[in-house]
XYZ file of C-alpha atoms in Angstrom:
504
model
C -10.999 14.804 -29.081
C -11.877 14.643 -32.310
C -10.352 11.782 -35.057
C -9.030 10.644 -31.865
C -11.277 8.036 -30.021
C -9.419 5.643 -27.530
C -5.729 6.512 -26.418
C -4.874 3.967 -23.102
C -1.944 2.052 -21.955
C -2.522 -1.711 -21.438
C -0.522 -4.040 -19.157
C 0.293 -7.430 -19.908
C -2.294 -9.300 -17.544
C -4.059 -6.310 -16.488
C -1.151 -6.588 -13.535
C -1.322 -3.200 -11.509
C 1.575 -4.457 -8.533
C 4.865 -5.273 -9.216
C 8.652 -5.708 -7.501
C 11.625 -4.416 -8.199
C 13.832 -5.777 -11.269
C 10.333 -7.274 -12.800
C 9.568 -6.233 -16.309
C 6.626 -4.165 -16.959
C 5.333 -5.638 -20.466
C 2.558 -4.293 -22.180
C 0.546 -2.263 -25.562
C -0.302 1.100 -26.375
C -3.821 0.876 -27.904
C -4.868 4.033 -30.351
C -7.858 4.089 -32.367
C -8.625 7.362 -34.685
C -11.632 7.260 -36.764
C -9.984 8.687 -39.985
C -6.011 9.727 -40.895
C -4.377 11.508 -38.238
C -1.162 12.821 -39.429
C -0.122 15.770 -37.493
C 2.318 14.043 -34.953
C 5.542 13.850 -34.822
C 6.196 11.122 -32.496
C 5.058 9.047 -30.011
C 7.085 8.443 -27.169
C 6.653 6.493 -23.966
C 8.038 6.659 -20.536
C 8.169 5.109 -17.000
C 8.570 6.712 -13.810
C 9.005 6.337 -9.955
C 9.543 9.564 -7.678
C 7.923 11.077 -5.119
C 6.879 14.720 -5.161
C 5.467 17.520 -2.263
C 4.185 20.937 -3.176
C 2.082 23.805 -1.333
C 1.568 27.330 -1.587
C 2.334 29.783 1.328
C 1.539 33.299 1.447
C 4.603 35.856 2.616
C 4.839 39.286 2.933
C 1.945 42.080 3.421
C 0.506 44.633 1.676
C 1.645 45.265 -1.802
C 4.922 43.052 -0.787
C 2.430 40.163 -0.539
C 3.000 37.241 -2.693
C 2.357 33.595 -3.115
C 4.924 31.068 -2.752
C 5.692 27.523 -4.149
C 7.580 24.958 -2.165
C 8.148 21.766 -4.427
C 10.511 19.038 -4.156
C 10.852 16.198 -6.760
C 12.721 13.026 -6.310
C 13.070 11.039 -8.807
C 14.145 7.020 -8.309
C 13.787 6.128 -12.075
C 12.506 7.206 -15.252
C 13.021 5.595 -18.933
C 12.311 6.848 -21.772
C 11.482 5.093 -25.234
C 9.891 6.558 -29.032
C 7.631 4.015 -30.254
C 7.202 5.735 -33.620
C 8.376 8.781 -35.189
C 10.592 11.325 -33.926
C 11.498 12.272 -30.574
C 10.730 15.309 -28.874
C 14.045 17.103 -29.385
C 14.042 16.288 -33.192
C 12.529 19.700 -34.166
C 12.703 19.120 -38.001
C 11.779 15.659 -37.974
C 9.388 14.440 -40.530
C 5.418 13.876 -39.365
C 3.849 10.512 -39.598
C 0.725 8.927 -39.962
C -1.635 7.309 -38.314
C -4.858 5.419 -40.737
C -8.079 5.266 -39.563
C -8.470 2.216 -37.397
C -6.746 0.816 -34.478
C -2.752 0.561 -33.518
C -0.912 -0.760 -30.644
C 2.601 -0.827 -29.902
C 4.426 -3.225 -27.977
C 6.857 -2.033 -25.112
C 8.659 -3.322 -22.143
C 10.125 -1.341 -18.997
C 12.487 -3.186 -16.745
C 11.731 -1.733 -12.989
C 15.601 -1.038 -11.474
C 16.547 -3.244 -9.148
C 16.356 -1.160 -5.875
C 14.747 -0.354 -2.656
C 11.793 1.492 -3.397
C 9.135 3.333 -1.155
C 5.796 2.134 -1.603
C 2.844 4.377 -3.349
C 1.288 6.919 -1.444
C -1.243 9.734 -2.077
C -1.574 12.490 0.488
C -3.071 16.031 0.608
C 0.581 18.165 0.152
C 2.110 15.184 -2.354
C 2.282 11.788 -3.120
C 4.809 8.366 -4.141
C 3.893 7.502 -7.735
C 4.626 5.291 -10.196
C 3.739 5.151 -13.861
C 3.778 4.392 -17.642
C 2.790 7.580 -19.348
C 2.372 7.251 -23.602
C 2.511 11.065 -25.309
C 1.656 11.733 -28.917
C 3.506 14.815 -29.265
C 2.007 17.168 -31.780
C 4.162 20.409 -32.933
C 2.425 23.841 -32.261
C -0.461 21.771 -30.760
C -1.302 20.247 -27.545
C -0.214 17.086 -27.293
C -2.358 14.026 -26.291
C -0.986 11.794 -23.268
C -2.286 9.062 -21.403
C -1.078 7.392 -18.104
C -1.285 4.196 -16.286
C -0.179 3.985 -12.377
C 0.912 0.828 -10.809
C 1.971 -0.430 -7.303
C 5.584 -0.969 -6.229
C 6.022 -4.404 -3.886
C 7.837 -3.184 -0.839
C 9.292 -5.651 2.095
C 9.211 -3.912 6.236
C 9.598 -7.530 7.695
C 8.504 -6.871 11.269
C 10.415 -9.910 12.979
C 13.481 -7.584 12.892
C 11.633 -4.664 14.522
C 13.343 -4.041 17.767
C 10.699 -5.296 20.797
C 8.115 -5.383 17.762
C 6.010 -8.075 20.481
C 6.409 -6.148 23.408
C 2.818 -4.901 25.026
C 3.536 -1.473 25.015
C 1.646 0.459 28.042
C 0.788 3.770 29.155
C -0.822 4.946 32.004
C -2.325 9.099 32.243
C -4.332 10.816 35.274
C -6.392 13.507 34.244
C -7.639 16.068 37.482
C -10.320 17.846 36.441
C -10.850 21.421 38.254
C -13.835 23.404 38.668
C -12.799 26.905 40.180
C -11.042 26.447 43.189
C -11.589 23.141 43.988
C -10.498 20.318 42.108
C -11.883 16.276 41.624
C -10.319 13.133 42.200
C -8.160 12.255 39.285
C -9.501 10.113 36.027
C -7.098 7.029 35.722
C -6.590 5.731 32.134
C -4.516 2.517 31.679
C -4.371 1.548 28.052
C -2.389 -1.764 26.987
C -1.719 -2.633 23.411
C -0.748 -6.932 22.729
C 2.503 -5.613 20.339
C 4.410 -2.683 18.159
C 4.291 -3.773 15.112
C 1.457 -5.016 12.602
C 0.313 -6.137 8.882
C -2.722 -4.764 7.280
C -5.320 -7.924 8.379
C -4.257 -7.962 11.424
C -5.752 -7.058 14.548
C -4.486 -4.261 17.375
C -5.978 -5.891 20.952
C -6.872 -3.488 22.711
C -6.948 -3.388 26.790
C -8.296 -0.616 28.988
C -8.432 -0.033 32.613
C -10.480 3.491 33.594
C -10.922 4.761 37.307
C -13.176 7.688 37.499
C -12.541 9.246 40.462
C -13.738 12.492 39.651
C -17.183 13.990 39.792
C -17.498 14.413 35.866
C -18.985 11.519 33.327
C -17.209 9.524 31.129
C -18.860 9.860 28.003
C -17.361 7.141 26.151
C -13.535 6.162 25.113
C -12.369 6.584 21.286
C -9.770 4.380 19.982
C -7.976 4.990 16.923
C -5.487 4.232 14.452
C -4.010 7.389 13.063
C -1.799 7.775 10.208
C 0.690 10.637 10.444
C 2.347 11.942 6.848
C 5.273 14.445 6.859
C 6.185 16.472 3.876
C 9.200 18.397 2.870
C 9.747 21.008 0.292
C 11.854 23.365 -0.603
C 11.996 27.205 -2.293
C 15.173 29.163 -3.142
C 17.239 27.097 -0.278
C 14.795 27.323 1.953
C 13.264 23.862 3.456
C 9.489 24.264 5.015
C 7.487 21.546 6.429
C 3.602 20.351 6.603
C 1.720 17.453 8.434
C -1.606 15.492 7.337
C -3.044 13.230 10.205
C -5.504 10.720 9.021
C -8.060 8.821 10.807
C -7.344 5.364 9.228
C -10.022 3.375 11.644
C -11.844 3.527 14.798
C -13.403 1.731 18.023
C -15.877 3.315 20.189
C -16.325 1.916 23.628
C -18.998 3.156 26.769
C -17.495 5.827 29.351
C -18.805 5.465 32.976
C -20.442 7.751 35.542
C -19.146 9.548 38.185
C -17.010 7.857 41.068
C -17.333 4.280 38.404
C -15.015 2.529 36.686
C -14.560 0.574 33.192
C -12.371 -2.549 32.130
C -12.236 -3.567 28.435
C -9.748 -6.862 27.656
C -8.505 -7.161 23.990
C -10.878 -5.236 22.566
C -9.822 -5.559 18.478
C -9.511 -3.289 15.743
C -9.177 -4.672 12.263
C -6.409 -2.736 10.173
C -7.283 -2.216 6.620
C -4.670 -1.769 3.687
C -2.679 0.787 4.392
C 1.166 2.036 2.907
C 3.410 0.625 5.221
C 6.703 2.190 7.251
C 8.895 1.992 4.218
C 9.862 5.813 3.244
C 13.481 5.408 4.929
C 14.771 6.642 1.286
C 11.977 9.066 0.335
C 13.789 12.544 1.197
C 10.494 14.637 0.842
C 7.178 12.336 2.498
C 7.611 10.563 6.295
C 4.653 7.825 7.592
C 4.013 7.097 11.128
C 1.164 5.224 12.922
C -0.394 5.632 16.679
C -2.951 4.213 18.060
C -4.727 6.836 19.874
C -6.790 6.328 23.367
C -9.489 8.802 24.480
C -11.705 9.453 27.023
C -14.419 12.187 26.202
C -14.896 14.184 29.901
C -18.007 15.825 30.175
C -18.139 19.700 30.208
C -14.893 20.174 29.435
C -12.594 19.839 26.169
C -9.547 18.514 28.362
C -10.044 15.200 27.474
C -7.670 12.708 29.109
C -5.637 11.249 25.973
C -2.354 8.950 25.096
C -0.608 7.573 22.177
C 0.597 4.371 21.151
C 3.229 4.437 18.785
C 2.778 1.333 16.381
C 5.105 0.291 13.081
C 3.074 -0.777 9.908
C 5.315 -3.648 8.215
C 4.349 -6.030 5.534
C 5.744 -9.429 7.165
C 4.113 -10.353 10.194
C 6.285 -10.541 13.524
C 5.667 -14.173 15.618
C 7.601 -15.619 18.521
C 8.690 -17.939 16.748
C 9.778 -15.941 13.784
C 11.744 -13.159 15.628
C 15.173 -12.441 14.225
C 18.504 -10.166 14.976
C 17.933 -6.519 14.008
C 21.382 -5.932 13.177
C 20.935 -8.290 10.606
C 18.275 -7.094 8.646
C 18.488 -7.301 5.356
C 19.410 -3.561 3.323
C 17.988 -2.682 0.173
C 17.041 -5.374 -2.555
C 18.153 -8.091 -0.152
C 15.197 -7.355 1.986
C 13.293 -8.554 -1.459
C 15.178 -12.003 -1.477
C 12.160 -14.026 0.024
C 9.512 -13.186 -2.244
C 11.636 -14.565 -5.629
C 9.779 -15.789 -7.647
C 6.497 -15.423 -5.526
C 3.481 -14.425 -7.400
C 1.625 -11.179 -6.676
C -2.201 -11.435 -6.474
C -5.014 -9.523 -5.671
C -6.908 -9.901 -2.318
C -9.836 -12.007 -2.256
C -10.559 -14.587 0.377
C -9.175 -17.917 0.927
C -10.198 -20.593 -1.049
C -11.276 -17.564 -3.343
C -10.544 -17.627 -7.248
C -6.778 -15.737 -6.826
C -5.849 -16.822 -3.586
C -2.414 -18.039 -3.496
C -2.560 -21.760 -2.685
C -0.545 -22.557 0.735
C 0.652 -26.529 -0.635
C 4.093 -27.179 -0.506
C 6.717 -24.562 -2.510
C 7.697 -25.956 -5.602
C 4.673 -28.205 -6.488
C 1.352 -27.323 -7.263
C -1.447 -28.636 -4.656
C -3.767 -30.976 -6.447
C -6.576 -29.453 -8.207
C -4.388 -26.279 -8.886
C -3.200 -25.845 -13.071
C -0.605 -27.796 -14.066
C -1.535 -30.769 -11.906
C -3.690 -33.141 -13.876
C -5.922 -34.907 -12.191
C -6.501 -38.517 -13.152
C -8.145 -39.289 -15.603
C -8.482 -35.728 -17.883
C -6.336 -34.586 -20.651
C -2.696 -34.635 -20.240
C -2.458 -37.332 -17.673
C -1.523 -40.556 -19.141
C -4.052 -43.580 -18.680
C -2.773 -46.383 -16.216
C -0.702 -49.198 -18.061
C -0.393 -46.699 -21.722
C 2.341 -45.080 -23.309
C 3.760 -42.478 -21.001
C 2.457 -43.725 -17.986
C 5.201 -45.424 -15.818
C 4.719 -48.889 -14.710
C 4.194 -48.912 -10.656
C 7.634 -48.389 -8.731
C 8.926 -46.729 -11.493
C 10.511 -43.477 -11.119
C 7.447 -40.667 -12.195
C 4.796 -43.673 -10.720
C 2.782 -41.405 -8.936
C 2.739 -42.438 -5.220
C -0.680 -43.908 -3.741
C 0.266 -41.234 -0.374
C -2.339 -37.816 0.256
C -0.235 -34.677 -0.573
C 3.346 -34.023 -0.142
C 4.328 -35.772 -3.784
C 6.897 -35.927 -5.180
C 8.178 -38.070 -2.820
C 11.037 -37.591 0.353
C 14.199 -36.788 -1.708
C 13.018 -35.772 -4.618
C 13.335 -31.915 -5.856
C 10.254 -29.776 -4.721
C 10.054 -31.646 -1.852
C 9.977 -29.553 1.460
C 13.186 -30.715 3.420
C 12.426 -32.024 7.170
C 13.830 -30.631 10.279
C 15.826 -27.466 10.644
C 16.001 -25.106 7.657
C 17.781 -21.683 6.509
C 14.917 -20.909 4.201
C 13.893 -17.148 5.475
C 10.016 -17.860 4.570
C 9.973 -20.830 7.137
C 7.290 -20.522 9.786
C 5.650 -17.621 8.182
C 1.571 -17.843 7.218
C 1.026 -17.677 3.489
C 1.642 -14.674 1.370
C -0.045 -11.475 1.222
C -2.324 -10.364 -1.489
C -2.835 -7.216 -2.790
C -5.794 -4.781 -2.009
C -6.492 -1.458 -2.978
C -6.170 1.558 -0.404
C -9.056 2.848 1.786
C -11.568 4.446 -0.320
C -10.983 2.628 -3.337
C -9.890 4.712 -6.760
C -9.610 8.142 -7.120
C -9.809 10.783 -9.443
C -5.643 11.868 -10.550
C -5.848 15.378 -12.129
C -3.988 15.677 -15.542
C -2.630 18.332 -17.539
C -4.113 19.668 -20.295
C -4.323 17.801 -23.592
C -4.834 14.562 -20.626
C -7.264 11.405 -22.701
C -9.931 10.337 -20.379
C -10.261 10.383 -16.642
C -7.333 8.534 -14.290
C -8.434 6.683 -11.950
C -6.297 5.162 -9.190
C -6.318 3.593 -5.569
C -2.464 2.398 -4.631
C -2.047 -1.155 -3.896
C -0.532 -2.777 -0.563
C -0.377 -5.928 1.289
C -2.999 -7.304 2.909
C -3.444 -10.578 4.608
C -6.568 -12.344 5.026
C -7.211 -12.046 8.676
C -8.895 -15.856 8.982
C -6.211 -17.131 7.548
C -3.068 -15.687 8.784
C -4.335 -16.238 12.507
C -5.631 -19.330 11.683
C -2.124 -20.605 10.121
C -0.219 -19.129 13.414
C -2.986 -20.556 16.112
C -3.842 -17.560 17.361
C -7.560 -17.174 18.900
C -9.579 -14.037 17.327
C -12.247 -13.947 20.021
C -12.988 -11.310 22.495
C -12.960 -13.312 26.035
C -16.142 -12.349 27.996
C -17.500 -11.868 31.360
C -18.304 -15.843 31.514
C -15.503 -17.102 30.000
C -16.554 -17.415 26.555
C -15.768 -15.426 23.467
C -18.600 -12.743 22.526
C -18.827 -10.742 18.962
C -15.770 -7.956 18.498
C -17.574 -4.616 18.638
C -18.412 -2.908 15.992
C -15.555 -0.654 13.929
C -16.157 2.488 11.438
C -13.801 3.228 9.225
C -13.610 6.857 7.391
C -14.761 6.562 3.261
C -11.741 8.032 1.885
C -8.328 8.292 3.145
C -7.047 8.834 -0.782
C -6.511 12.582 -2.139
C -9.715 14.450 -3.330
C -9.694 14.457 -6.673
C -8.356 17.700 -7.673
C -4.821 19.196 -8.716
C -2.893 20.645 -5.959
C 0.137 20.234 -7.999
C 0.169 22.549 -10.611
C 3.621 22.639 -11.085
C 4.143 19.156 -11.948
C 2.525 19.489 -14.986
C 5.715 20.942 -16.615
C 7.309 17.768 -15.383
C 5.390 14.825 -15.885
């Protein structure tokens, strides 16, 4: 791009997931290798909406023509000039920009609302953004973006019957000209409704073959449903995208047999949860879907499983009133002041540490240990004498001691986060980053995988005391089987919004 050799938007922190009312804090970093001084401003903005769009052909013959349904919802957008002019100033004077490199401070404040969580799907997506423009008269101009994550809350404990097994039973009869088999029996049994990325969906199967056909094998899946909406002159149309999020394979029988599979489990990767109540234009829904492949014929004997994707884990002990689920922001209310991390393991570099609120567990910053800079020597300035207030207590962890702020009260307790395994982290979508097609006049390639909860799986079912294992034939526990998951469930990285480009 000529004089013009690095054009990016930097975060404060590198931070790619934040909540609503944070502040988004960050630089615009330029470098030009000599003067540039054709621009007459540059102006930043940030932006949550959601957008659909597809093309549909109507008419025939030479009445044939291609149509554009788009809708656009915006949930915020801010605007700031960070030098210069702004875009409406027509006669505004142009500045300049010396060889070298320039960065400009900014700061967004995210509005304080219920937001959907980010989304990318094949006929639109949920995006949000900080997009810096050097806007050059008569020229095109030169823009850069940076996507981030919105933190959303679907707290599954008010889920109505979110931990009860939902079943289904189907019988499949299987004809072969006149004279028709004994049916196929499928009984498939699911341990809840409701689950968090981490998680696992226990699976249980009963199958009576009572026909005179093979079972070739059963195929359970998660599947991820998307609905879209758009509109053109008045007129609302509709499209679907079903997506294969992950899948178990498990052995059919033979003729006249039968097959019986207890809590078989499926491990659910990060994936946007059921929190689009206030997008007008994109839908999600999840089913687990059971399968038995019948041999010779393509009536296969299938059922569905509807499931809800939250981001708070549902427990018996943790189960609260529907009607009083919190609307809007309030839903946020529990996470205050909560950091947001990025998924790595327990014990990992990152992981939030599970001590008690309010006081760092020892060995974390901010505690120093005894002995190293910052922590007084025994019996010198600073250092109180023993039984004095501040005397740190000889007792293992849960200092400072009963009474004292920080301290986790005993017995009975309002606190919403009580009883609930540690916080998520943050992991990027199925297939990692993708490509995000730009207009013209776009600096360098954007690349992007949306963010969402995810919990460790060791640890969450470890902090609830809940067994993992698969219970075999002898009473032991035997290795899961084996899972596949697809390598993309992200958009392909091309443009199938050309429209947009007049808006973003």
């Amino acid at each position: 791009m000529g004089k013009l050799k690095v054009l990016e938007v930097l975060f404060s922190g590198n931070q790619d997931v934040y909540k609503p009312g944070d502040t988004i804090y960050g630089d615009v970093r330029i470098v030009v290798s000599e003067e540039k001084g054709d621009i007459r401003g540059i102006q930043i903005k940030c932006v949550g909406k959601s957008y659909t769009h597809w093309t549909e052909t109507e008419g025939s013959g030479d009445d044939q023509r291609t149509v554009n349904y788009t809708t656009s919802h915006k949930y915020f957008k801010q605007e700031v000039t960070l030098s210069g002019a702004g875009k409406g100033e027509k006669n505004a004077d142009r500045i300049k920009l010396p060889a070298g490199e320039h960065r400009f401070p900014f700061q967004f404040q995210i509005p304080s609302m219920s937001l959907p969580a980010p989304f990318e799907g094949q006929y639109g997506h949920v995006r949000y953004y900080v997009k810096i423009c050097i806007d050059r008269p008569w020229k095109f101009d030169h823009h850069a973006k940076r996507l981030f994550s919105i933190f959303t809350v679907k707290d599954l404990n008010y889920e109505h019957n979110v931990l009860v097994p939902p079943s289904h039973q189907i019988e499949k009869t299987v004809c072969c000209l006149c004279c028709a088999s004994g049916p196929i029996v499928v009984h498939g049994l699911l341990d809840k409704r409701g689950y968090v990325p981490g998680e696992h969906i226990f699976v249980s199967l009963d199958l009576q073959n009572n026909s005179s056909r093979t079972i070739v094998d059963i195929t359970v899946k998660l599947q991820q449903t998307a609905h879209f909406t758009a509109s053109y002159c008045g007129r609302t149309h509709h499209r679907e995208e079903t997506k294969k999020i992950t899948e178990l394979k498990l052995d059919g029988c033979e003729a006249m047999g039968s097959m019986n599979y207890d809590r078989m489990k499926m491990l659910i990767p990060p994936i946007p949860p059921c929190t689009y109540d206030n997008c007008p234009n994109i839908k999600l829904e999840y089913c687990v879907k059971i399968e038995a492949d019948i041999s010779g014929t393509p009536m296969d004997a299938t059922m569905k499983h509807p499931v809800v994707i939250g981001t708070i884990p549902a427990f018996q002990h943790t189960l609260r009133d529907p009607s009083q689920a919190p609307q809007g922001i309030a839903a946020y209310a529990p996470y205050a002041g909560q950091p947001i991390s990025v998924y790595p393991p327990a014990g990992q570099p990152g992981y939030p540490p599970t001590g008690p609120p309010g006081y760092p567990p020892t060995g974390q910053p901010a505690y120093p240990p005894a002995g190293q800079p910052g922590y007084p020597p025994a019996e010198q300035p600073g250092y109180p004498p023993a039984g004095q207030p501040g005397y740190p207590p000889a007792e293992p962890p849960g200092y400072p001691p009963a009474g004292q702020p920080a301290y986790p009260p005993a017995g009975p307790t309002t606190d919403p986060t009580a009883g609930l395994p540690p916080p998520p982290s943050y992991a990027s979508a199925v297939g990692g980053p993708q490509e995000i097609a730009g207009k013209k006049g776009a600096f360098g390639t954007v690349m992007y995988a949306p963010q969402y909860p995810y919990y460790d799986p060791d640890t969450l079912y470890a902090a609830m005391g809940i067994p993992q294992g698969v219970p075999s034939a002898d009473g032991g526990l035997q290795p899961p089987p084996t899972t596949t998951q697809p390598q993309s469930i992200q958009q392909p990285p091309y443009n199938p919004y050309p429209d947009e480009q007049k808006d973003e």
